Coordinates of C-alpha atoms in Angstrom, one line a residue:
Chain A
M65 CA 0.0 0.0 0.0
T66 CA 1.3 3.5 -0.8
P67 CA 2.0 5.4 2.4
M68 CA 0.0 8.6 2.7
V69 CA 3.1 10.5 3.8
D70 CA 6.6 9.3 3.0
A71 CA 9.5 11.4 4.1
Q72 CA 13.0 10.3 3.1
N73 CA 15.9 12.1 4.7
V74 CA 14.2 15.5 4.5
Y75 CA 16.3 18.6 5.1
K76 CA 15.0 22.2 5.5
S77 CA 17.1 25.3 6.4
F78 CA 16.2 28.9 6.8
G79 CA 19.4 30.7 5.7
A80 CA 22.2 29.4 7.9
L81 CA 19.8 27.8 10.3
D82 CA 19.2 24.0 9.7
V83 CA 15.7 23.2 11.1
L84 CA 15.2 19.7 9.6
R85 CA 18.3 17.6 9.4
G86 CA 17.3 14.3 7.8
V87 CA 13.7 13.4 8.8
T88 CA 12.6 10.0 7.7
L89 CA 9.2 8.6 8.6
S90 CA 6.0 7.4 6.9
V91 CA 2.3 7.5 7.7
Q92 CA -0.1 4.9 6.4
P93 CA -3.6 5.7 5.3
G94 CA -5.9 5.8 8.3
E95 CA -3.0 6.3 10.7
V96 CA -3.0 8.9 13.4
M97 CA 0.5 10.1 14.2
C98 CA 1.4 12.5 17.0
L99 CA 4.6 14.5 16.8
I100 CA 6.0 15.7 20.0
G101 CA 9.2 17.5 21.0
P102 CA 10.6 20.6 22.5
S103 CA 9.9 24.0 20.8
G104 CA 12.4 24.6 18.0
S105 CA 12.7 20.9 17.3
G106 CA 11.3 21.3 13.8
K107 CA 8.0 19.5 14.2
S108 CA 5.9 22.5 13.0
T109 CA 8.3 23.1 10.1
F110 CA 8.0 19.4 9.1
L111 CA 4.2 19.7 9.1
R112 CA 4.4 22.9 6.9
C113 CA 6.7 21.1 4.5
I114 CA 4.1 18.4 4.0
N115 CA 1.6 20.8 2.3
H116 CA 4.4 22.9 0.8
L117 CA 4.0 26.0 2.9
E118 CA 7.8 25.5 3.1
Q119 CA 9.9 24.1 0.3
I120 CA 12.3 21.3 1.4
N121 CA 16.1 21.6 0.5
A122 CA 17.1 18.0 0.3
G123 CA 15.7 14.5 0.5
R124 CA 12.3 13.5 -0.9
L125 CA 8.8 14.0 0.5
Y126 CA 5.8 12.2 -1.0
V127 CA 2.1 12.6 -0.2
D128 CA 0.0 9.7 -1.5
G129 CA 2.8 8.7 -3.8
E130 CA 3.2 12.2 -5.3
L131 CA 6.3 14.3 -4.8
V132 CA 5.6 17.5 -2.9
G133 CA 6.6 20.8 -4.4
Y134 CA 8.8 19.4 -7.2
V135 CA 8.3 17.6 -10.4
E136 CA 10.8 14.9 -11.3
R137 CA 11.7 14.5 -15.0
G138 CA 14.4 12.1 -15.7
N139 CA 16.8 12.6 -12.8
V140 CA 16.2 16.3 -12.6
L141 CA 13.9 18.1 -10.1
H142 CA 11.9 21.1 -11.4
E143 CA 10.1 23.5 -9.1
M144 CA 6.4 22.9 -9.3
S145 CA 4.1 25.4 -11.0
L146 CA 2.1 27.5 -8.5
R147 CA -1.1 26.2 -10.0
K148 CA -0.1 22.6 -9.5
A149 CA 1.1 23.3 -5.9
A150 CA -2.3 24.8 -5.1
R151 CA -3.9 21.7 -6.6
Q152 CA -1.8 19.5 -4.3
R153 CA -2.7 21.6 -1.1
R154 CA -6.4 21.2 -1.8
D155 CA -6.3 17.6 -0.7
I156 CA -4.4 18.3 2.5
G157 CA -6.3 20.0 5.3
M158 CA -4.4 22.1 7.8
V159 CA -5.4 23.4 11.2
F160 CA -3.4 26.1 12.8
Q161 CA -2.4 26.9 16.3
R162 CA -4.0 30.4 16.0
F163 CA -7.0 29.2 14.1
N164 CA -6.5 31.7 11.2
L165 CA -10.2 31.9 10.5
F166 CA -11.3 34.7 8.1
P167 CA -12.7 37.4 10.4
H168 CA -14.8 39.2 7.7
V169 CA -17.1 36.3 7.0
T170 CA -19.3 34.1 9.2
A171 CA -18.5 30.6 10.4
L172 CA -20.6 29.3 7.4
G173 CA -18.7 31.6 5.0
N174 CA -15.4 30.4 6.3
I175 CA -16.3 26.8 5.6
T176 CA -17.8 27.4 2.1
M177 CA -15.4 29.9 0.7
A178 CA -12.7 27.6 -0.7
V179 CA -15.3 24.9 -1.6
I180 CA -17.1 27.4 -3.8
H181 CA -14.2 29.3 -5.3
V182 CA -11.5 26.6 -5.4
K183 CA -13.4 23.4 -5.9
K184 CA -16.2 25.2 -7.9
T185 CA -18.9 23.4 -6.0
P186 CA -22.4 25.0 -6.4
K187 CA -23.1 27.3 -3.5
K188 CA -26.3 25.5 -2.5
Q189 CA -24.5 22.2 -2.2
A190 CA -21.5 23.7 -0.4
T191 CA -23.8 25.3 2.1
A192 CA -25.6 22.1 2.8
R193 CA -22.3 20.3 3.3
A194 CA -21.1 23.1 5.6
A195 CA -24.2 22.8 7.7
E196 CA -23.5 19.0 8.1
L197 CA -19.9 19.7 9.2
L198 CA -21.0 22.5 11.6
D199 CA -23.4 19.9 13.1
M200 CA -20.6 17.4 13.4
V201 CA -18.4 19.8 15.4
G202 CA -21.5 20.8 17.5
L203 CA -21.8 24.4 16.3
S204 CA -25.0 24.5 14.2
H205 CA -26.2 27.5 16.3
K206 CA -23.1 29.5 15.3
A207 CA -23.5 29.3 11.6
H208 CA -24.1 33.0 11.2
A209 CA -21.7 34.2 13.9
Y210 CA -18.5 36.0 13.0
P211 CA -15.2 34.7 14.4
A212 CA -15.0 37.7 16.8
Q213 CA -18.2 36.4 18.5
M214 CA -16.9 32.9 19.2
S215 CA -14.6 31.4 21.9
G216 CA -11.3 29.8 21.1
G217 CA -12.6 26.3 21.3
Q218 CA -15.4 27.2 18.9
L219 CA -13.0 28.9 16.5
Q220 CA -10.8 25.9 16.3
R221 CA -13.8 23.6 15.7
V222 CA -14.9 25.8 12.8
A223 CA -11.3 25.7 11.5
I224 CA -11.4 21.9 11.5
A225 CA -14.8 22.0 9.7
R226 CA -13.3 24.4 7.2
A227 CA -10.4 22.1 6.4
L228 CA -12.8 19.0 6.2
A229 CA -15.1 20.8 3.8
M230 CA -12.4 20.3 1.1
D231 CA -12.6 16.5 1.6
P232 CA -8.9 16.1 2.3
K233 CA -7.2 12.8 2.3
L234 CA -4.8 13.9 5.0
M235 CA -5.3 16.3 8.0
L236 CA -2.4 18.2 9.5
F237 CA -2.8 19.8 13.0
D238 CA -0.2 22.3 14.2
E239 CA -0.6 22.5 18.0
P240 CA -4.4 22.8 17.7
T241 CA -5.0 23.3 21.4
S242 CA -2.0 25.3 22.5
A243 CA -3.7 28.7 22.2
L244 CA -6.8 27.6 24.1
D245 CA -7.9 28.1 27.7
P246 CA -7.5 24.7 29.5
E247 CA -11.3 24.2 29.9
L248 CA -11.8 24.5 26.1
V249 CA -9.1 22.0 25.1
G250 CA -11.4 19.0 25.6
E251 CA -14.1 20.1 23.1
V252 CA -11.5 20.3 20.3
L253 CA -9.8 17.0 21.2
E254 CA -13.2 15.4 21.2
V255 CA -13.8 16.5 17.6
M256 CA -10.3 15.2 16.6
K257 CA -11.0 11.9 18.2
K258 CA -14.2 11.6 16.3
L259 CA -12.3 12.2 13.1
A260 CA -9.7 9.6 14.0
D261 CA -12.4 7.1 14.7
D262 CA -13.9 7.8 11.2
G263 CA -10.6 6.7 9.7
M264 CA -9.0 10.0 8.8
T265 CA -5.3 10.1 8.3
M266 CA -3.9 12.6 10.7
I267 CA -0.6 14.1 11.8
V268 CA -0.9 16.0 15.0
V269 CA 1.8 18.2 16.5
T270 CA 0.8 18.4 20.1
H271 CA 1.7 18.6 23.8
E272 CA -1.4 16.7 24.8
M273 CA 0.1 13.4 26.0
G274 CA -3.3 12.1 27.0
F275 CA -4.6 12.5 23.5
A276 CA -1.4 10.9 22.1
R277 CA -1.8 7.9 24.4
E278 CA -5.5 7.4 23.8
V279 CA -5.9 8.2 20.1
A280 CA -2.6 8.0 18.2
D281 CA -1.5 4.9 16.4
S282 CA 2.1 6.1 16.5
L283 CA 4.2 8.6 18.4
V284 CA 7.2 10.4 17.1
F285 CA 9.6 12.3 19.3
M286 CA 11.7 15.0 17.4
D287 CA 14.6 17.0 18.7
N288 CA 17.0 19.2 16.9
G289 CA 15.6 18.5 13.5
V290 CA 15.7 14.7 13.6
V291 CA 13.4 11.9 14.7
V292 CA 14.9 10.6 17.9
E293 CA 12.4 7.9 18.8
A294 CA 9.2 6.6 17.2
G295 CA 6.8 3.8 18.0
D296 CA 3.7 2.8 19.8
P297 CA 2.5 5.7 21.9
R298 CA 2.1 3.7 25.1
T299 CA 5.6 2.2 24.8
V300 CA 7.3 5.5 24.0
L301 CA 5.5 7.4 26.8
T302 CA 6.0 4.8 29.5
A303 CA 9.3 3.3 28.5
P304 CA 11.3 5.7 26.4
Q305 CA 14.6 4.3 25.1
H306 CA 16.6 7.4 24.4
K307 CA 17.9 9.7 27.1
R308 CA 16.6 12.9 25.3
T309 CA 13.1 11.4 25.1
Q310 CA 13.3 10.6 28.8
E311 CA 14.4 14.1 29.7
F312 CA 11.7 15.7 27.6
L313 CA 8.9 13.5 29.0
A314 CA 10.1 14.0 32.6
K315 CA 9.6 17.8 32.0
V316 CA 6.2 17.7 30.4
V317 CA 4.3 14.9 32.0
Chain B
M220 CA -23.1 36.1 41.4
A221 CA -23.1 35.8 45.2
A222 CA -19.8 37.6 45.6
A223 CA -20.9 40.4 43.3
Q224 CA -23.8 41.1 45.7
G225 CA -21.6 41.1 48.7
N226 CA -23.2 38.1 50.3
L227 CA -20.4 35.6 50.3
G228 CA -22.1 33.1 52.5
R229 CA -25.3 33.0 50.4
V230 CA -26.3 29.6 49.1
P231 CA -27.5 29.4 45.4
G232 CA -31.3 29.4 45.4
D233 CA -31.7 31.7 48.4
E234 CA -33.9 34.8 47.9
V235 CA -32.0 37.7 46.5
P236 CA -32.0 40.6 49.1
P237 CA -33.4 44.0 47.7
P238 CA -30.7 46.4 46.5
P239 CA -29.8 49.3 48.8
E240 CA -31.2 52.8 48.1
R241 CA -29.9 54.4 44.9
I242 CA -27.2 57.1 45.3
R243 CA -28.5 60.7 44.7
A244 CA -25.3 62.9 45.0
K245 CA -25.1 66.7 44.2
P246 CA -23.3 67.0 40.8
L247 CA -19.8 68.6 40.9
R248 CA -19.8 72.2 39.6
H249 CA -17.3 73.3 36.9
P250 CA -17.3 77.1 36.9
G251 CA -14.1 77.3 34.7
R252 CA -15.7 75.3 31.9
T253 CA -18.8 77.3 32.0
A254 CA -17.0 80.6 31.8
W255 CA -14.8 79.4 28.8
A256 CA -17.9 78.1 27.0
A257 CA -19.6 81.5 27.4
V258 CA -16.5 83.3 26.0
I259 CA -16.3 81.0 23.0
V260 CA -20.0 81.2 22.2
F261 CA -20.0 85.0 22.5
S262 CA -16.9 85.3 20.2
L263 CA -18.6 83.0 17.6
F264 CA -21.7 85.2 17.8
L265 CA -19.6 88.3 17.2
F266 CA -18.0 86.7 14.1
I267 CA -21.3 85.6 12.6
Y268 CA -22.8 89.0 13.3
G269 CA -19.8 90.7 11.7
A270 CA -20.0 88.5 8.6
A271 CA -23.7 89.1 8.2
T272 CA -23.3 92.9 8.4
N273 CA -20.0 93.2 6.6
A274 CA -20.7 94.8 3.2
A275 CA -17.6 93.2 1.6
Y276 CA -19.3 89.8 1.8
D277 CA -22.1 91.2 -0.3
W278 CA -24.7 88.6 0.6
D279 CA -27.2 89.9 -1.9
T280 CA -24.9 89.0 -4.8
Y281 CA -24.1 85.7 -3.1
F282 CA -27.7 84.6 -3.1
Q283 CA -28.2 86.0 -6.6
Y284 CA -25.4 83.8 -8.1
L285 CA -25.5 80.8 -5.7
F286 CA -27.7 78.7 -8.0
D287 CA -26.6 80.4 -11.2
Q288 CA -26.3 77.9 -14.1
R289 CA -22.7 78.8 -14.7
F290 CA -21.9 77.8 -11.1
W291 CA -23.7 74.5 -11.0
Q292 CA -22.4 73.5 -14.4
A293 CA -18.8 74.2 -13.1
A294 CA -19.6 72.3 -9.9
G295 CA -20.7 69.3 -12.0
I296 CA -17.4 69.4 -13.9
T297 CA -15.4 69.6 -10.7
L298 CA -17.3 66.6 -9.4
L299 CA -16.7 64.7 -12.7
L300 CA -13.0 65.5 -12.5
T301 CA -12.9 64.2 -9.0
V302 CA -14.7 60.9 -9.7
L303 CA -12.8 60.1 -12.8
S304 CA -9.4 60.9 -11.3
M305 CA -10.2 58.9 -8.2
V306 CA -11.4 55.8 -10.0
L307 CA -8.4 55.8 -12.3
G308 CA -6.1 56.7 -9.3
V309 CA -7.4 53.9 -7.1
T310 CA -7.2 51.3 -9.8
L311 CA -3.6 52.1 -10.7
G312 CA -2.8 52.5 -7.0
V313 CA -4.0 48.9 -6.2
I314 CA -1.9 47.6 -9.2
L315 CA 1.1 49.5 -7.9
A316 CA 0.6 48.2 -4.4
V317 CA 0.3 44.6 -5.5
M318 CA 3.4 45.1 -7.7
R319 CA 5.3 46.4 -4.7
L320 CA 4.4 43.3 -2.7
T321 CA 5.2 40.6 -5.3
P322 CA 8.4 38.6 -4.9
N323 CA 9.5 40.0 -8.3
R324 CA 12.3 42.5 -7.7
I325 CA 11.8 44.4 -11.1
M326 CA 8.1 44.9 -10.3
Q327 CA 9.0 46.1 -6.8
S328 CA 11.5 48.6 -8.2
V329 CA 9.2 50.0 -10.9
S330 CA 6.5 50.5 -8.3
W331 CA 8.9 52.1 -5.9
G332 CA 10.3 54.4 -8.6
Y333 CA 6.8 55.5 -9.7
V334 CA 5.8 56.5 -6.2
W335 CA 9.1 58.2 -5.7
I336 CA 8.6 60.5 -8.7
F337 CA 4.9 61.1 -8.6
R338 CA 4.7 61.7 -4.9
G339 CA 7.9 63.6 -4.8
T340 CA 7.0 66.4 -7.2
P341 CA 4.2 68.9 -6.8
V342 CA 1.0 68.0 -8.6
Y343 CA 0.8 71.6 -10.0
V344 CA 4.1 71.0 -11.7
Q345 CA 3.0 67.7 -13.0
L346 CA -0.2 69.3 -14.4
V347 CA 1.9 71.9 -16.3
F348 CA 4.0 69.0 -17.8
W349 CA 0.8 67.3 -19.0
G350 CA -0.2 70.6 -20.7
L351 CA 3.2 70.5 -22.5
F352 CA 2.8 66.9 -23.5
S353 CA 2.4 67.5 -27.2
T354 CA 5.4 69.9 -27.2
I355 CA 7.6 67.3 -25.5
Y356 CA 6.3 64.3 -27.5
P357 CA 4.9 65.6 -30.8
R358 CA 4.6 62.1 -32.3
L359 CA 4.1 58.7 -30.7
D360 CA 5.5 55.9 -32.9
F361 CA 4.3 52.3 -32.5
G362 CA 6.3 49.4 -33.9
I363 CA 9.7 47.7 -33.5
P364 CA 12.0 50.3 -31.8
F365 CA 14.9 51.4 -34.1
V366 CA 13.7 49.1 -36.9
E367 CA 10.3 49.8 -38.3
Q368 CA 7.3 51.9 -37.3
F369 CA 3.8 50.5 -38.0
F370 CA 1.8 53.7 -37.2
T371 CA 2.2 57.1 -35.7
I372 CA -0.1 59.3 -33.6
E373 CA 0.2 63.0 -33.8
T374 CA -0.2 64.1 -30.2
A375 CA -1.4 67.6 -31.1
A376 CA -5.0 66.4 -31.7
F377 CA -4.9 64.5 -28.4
A378 CA -3.6 67.4 -26.5
E379 CA -6.5 69.6 -27.5
N380 CA -8.6 67.6 -25.1
V381 CA -7.5 69.4 -22.0
F382 CA -10.1 67.8 -19.8
W383 CA -8.6 64.4 -20.2
L384 CA -5.1 65.8 -19.8
A385 CA -6.3 67.1 -16.4
V386 CA -7.8 63.8 -15.5
I387 CA -4.6 61.9 -16.4
G388 CA -2.4 64.4 -14.5
L389 CA -4.6 64.2 -11.4
S390 CA -5.0 60.4 -11.4
L391 CA -1.4 59.5 -12.0
N392 CA -0.5 61.7 -9.0
E393 CA -3.2 60.2 -6.9
A394 CA -2.1 56.6 -7.8
A395 CA 1.2 57.2 -6.0
Y396 CA -0.6 58.1 -2.8
M397 CA -3.2 55.3 -3.2
A398 CA -0.4 52.8 -3.8
E399 CA 1.0 53.6 -0.3
I400 CA -2.4 53.5 1.3
V401 CA -3.3 50.1 -0.2
R402 CA 0.1 48.7 0.6
G403 CA -0.2 49.7 4.2
G404 CA -3.7 48.1 4.3
I405 CA -2.6 44.8 2.8
Q406 CA 0.4 44.6 5.2
S407 CA -1.9 45.2 8.1
V408 CA -3.6 41.9 7.5
D409 CA -2.2 39.1 9.6
E410 CA 0.1 36.7 7.8
G411 CA -1.8 33.7 9.1
Q412 CA -4.7 34.8 6.8
S413 CA -2.8 34.3 3.5
E414 CA -1.3 31.1 5.0
A415 CA -4.8 29.7 5.7
A416 CA -6.0 30.7 2.2
T417 CA -2.9 29.1 0.7
A418 CA -3.4 25.9 2.7
L419 CA -7.0 25.7 1.3
G420 CA -5.6 25.6 -2.2
M421 CA -6.3 29.2 -3.2
S422 CA -4.1 31.0 -5.7
R423 CA -2.4 34.2 -4.7
A424 CA -4.9 36.2 -6.8
L425 CA -7.9 34.5 -5.3
A426 CA -6.5 34.9 -1.7
L427 CA -6.0 38.5 -2.4
R428 CA -9.5 39.1 -3.7
L429 CA -11.4 36.9 -1.2
V430 CA -9.4 37.1 2.0
I431 CA -6.7 39.9 2.0
L432 CA -8.3 42.9 0.3
P433 CA -11.7 42.7 2.1
Q434 CA -9.8 42.8 5.4
A435 CA -7.4 45.4 4.2
M436 CA -10.4 47.6 3.3
R437 CA -10.9 48.5 6.9
A438 CA -7.5 50.1 7.0
I439 CA -7.8 51.5 3.4
I440 CA -11.2 53.3 3.5
P441 CA -10.6 56.1 6.1
P442 CA -7.4 57.5 4.4
T443 CA -9.0 57.0 1.0
G444 CA -12.0 59.1 2.1
N445 CA -9.4 61.8 3.0
E446 CA -7.9 61.4 -0.5
V447 CA -11.3 61.9 -2.2
I448 CA -11.9 65.1 -0.3
S449 CA -8.4 66.2 -1.0
M450 CA -8.9 65.4 -4.7
L451 CA -12.1 67.5 -4.8
K452 CA -10.1 70.5 -3.8
T453 CA -7.0 69.7 -5.8
T454 CA -9.1 69.9 -9.0
S455 CA -8.9 73.7 -8.5
L456 CA -5.2 73.3 -9.7
V457 CA -6.2 72.1 -13.2
T458 CA -5.8 75.7 -14.3
A459 CA -2.2 74.7 -14.6
V460 CA -2.9 72.4 -17.6
P461 CA -4.6 74.9 -18.5
Y462 CA -8.2 73.7 -18.0
T463 CA -10.6 76.5 -17.1
F464 CA -14.1 75.1 -16.7
D465 CA -13.9 73.8 -13.1
L466 CA -15.5 75.5 -10.1
Y467 CA -12.6 77.6 -9.0
A468 CA -11.8 78.9 -12.5
R469 CA -15.4 79.7 -12.9
A470 CA -15.4 81.7 -9.7
R471 CA -12.4 83.7 -10.9
D472 CA -14.1 84.3 -14.3
L473 CA -17.2 85.7 -12.6
S474 CA -15.1 87.7 -10.2
V475 CA -13.6 89.5 -13.2
E476 CA -16.9 89.9 -14.9
T477 CA -18.7 91.3 -11.8
F478 CA -15.7 93.1 -10.3
N479 CA -16.9 91.5 -7.1
P480 CA -14.6 88.5 -6.1
V481 CA -15.6 87.9 -2.5
P482 CA -19.2 86.6 -3.0
M483 CA -18.0 84.5 -6.0
L484 CA -15.3 82.8 -3.8
L485 CA -17.9 82.2 -1.1
I486 CA -20.2 80.5 -3.6
A487 CA -17.4 78.3 -4.8
S488 CA -16.6 77.4 -1.2
T489 CA -20.2 76.6 -0.6
W490 CA -20.3 74.1 -3.4
Y491 CA -17.0 72.5 -2.4
L492 CA -18.3 72.2 1.2
L493 CA -21.6 70.7 0.0
F494 CA -19.8 67.9 -2.0
T495 CA -17.4 67.3 0.9
S496 CA -20.4 66.8 3.3
I497 CA -22.0 64.3 0.9
L498 CA -18.7 62.4 0.6
M499 CA -18.4 62.2 4.4
V500 CA -21.8 60.5 4.6
G501 CA -20.8 58.0 1.9
Q502 CA -17.6 57.3 3.7
H503 CA -19.5 56.5 6.9
Y504 CA -21.6 53.9 5.2
L505 CA -18.6 52.3 3.4
E506 CA -16.8 52.0 6.7
R507 CA -19.7 50.4 8.3
H508 CA -20.0 47.8 5.5
F509 CA -16.3 46.8 5.8
A510 CA -16.4 46.6 9.6
R511 CA -18.4 43.3 9.2
G512 CA -17.1 40.8 11.7
A513 CA -15.0 43.4 13.6
S514 CA -17.4 43.6 16.6
R515 CA -18.3 41.1 19.2
I516 CA -21.7 42.7 19.5
M517 CA -24.3 40.5 17.8
S518 CA -27.0 41.6 15.4
D519 CA -30.7 41.1 16.3
R520 CA -30.8 38.2 13.8
Q521 CA -27.9 36.5 15.4
L522 CA -29.3 37.0 18.9
Q523 CA -32.6 35.5 17.8
A524 CA -30.9 32.5 16.3
L525 CA -29.0 32.0 19.5
A526 CA -32.2 32.3 21.6
D527 CA -33.9 29.8 19.3
A528 CA -31.0 27.3 19.7
E529 CA -31.2 27.6 23.5
D530 CA -35.0 27.0 23.4
D531 CA -34.4 23.9 21.4
N532 CA -31.9 22.6 23.9
L533 CA -34.3 23.3 26.8
L534 CA -37.0 21.3 24.9
K535 CA -34.6 18.5 24.4
D536 CA -33.6 18.5 28.1
A537 CA -37.3 18.5 29.1
K538 CA -37.9 15.4 27.0

């Protein structure tokens, strides 16, 4: 089976700063992977490379068997056209730490905008689907509310619905609960758990060890731009093999 | 709740005690403020009384010419100059702002150079240059440079149309200012917005149109309103082209004709002020339109929807 994400020795640097220094990992369809690690370890950058918000410098990165951001002809890599890159991103949903909802449109408008203008779905159909998704995240009553009128937990749930509306084959979560009040974290994790149960392929950068233990199929600990340790979440969390993993977990748990 | 009422020991469900007697204090006096207000109001009265009785203002002539056909026609032309110059100026300004923000260095430099020249020289001087256009460039050749010309335009015919030279002069100058206003507006939008749009598969152009510009408008509208009002008054400089059918030129013509400049200037000012006032009203409504989503206060329709949803929940609980 083709892995949904296949990273082979991925490097990424910003100027003189090497952020990713040879990341190799793969995610199977239907798998939920949690990425943990200290800040600055490169986990968010890796996530952003997967949907080509950042361009990798070395190695190969495939999503669903297709090279991300480059086109390979013969043995030569060509930069991908902007149009093709946008086409690739359509199938990858992304949820941001700071929600990044569009403040000038309602919750419903946020969800339908790209569906109507990028996927060219008729407005009526897009709205019906958006209503379903709002119901799924428990926010039907907020359809006509603007982002400024919602709580952080509600905003993040709308953001998840917005990403799902594009029918992605892969969902990326970049610290989805880090900007939330503690009492609002649960409602977002619950929606994510529901998604995982429905078989969505997910990569989640998180500090929620409880979520990792309960929902993830695999856990990856990154530090300093490399994968230090990976495996079954319960094993990694209870009996970490590497000293750096042990130190990190001792601090956060 | 309990703490707010000062009854910390109160158990929820207890009867709420009646609030204490409402405070009725004597208001504080401000004798200084009152005295100053009286001085200012009296000075204002003196000025108005002086203006009404000063023969130099010649109010009879003012009212005689206020709605004179020659004046309202010139006012219409001034308005047309303003609208055309602003539409062209805003369009070109948006293009220049987007050029300035592309990753393309050449585009950035061209945009920067344009703003440098057109904002850095007086609009009056620019208008004189446009008046001299056919002297500087008598012929415009179209074809392959240095090799073969396909056709040629004699600019003299074009230069006779002074009205359009004035519009071009005003709008090219305005574009430089608008470019900076639009650029500031676009840059005021959070970076996460274009990132979210990109992640949803939008192209740069689509993200700009659907996500970035509508939000930038909140920062763009107020200074643009300023620009429109400023443009209305700047049209009085088109005499430099020389174009002489606008409001101020007409006021000067009639001053010469009647040997009575003061009431003519007052009439021109009245018309300018009338248009400015109308523009201010328009700006108010535009600002309100683009403030959508900026407030946490809910509209009646939203509150109703929320109340309905809560009623539904109560019904569900009851069952």
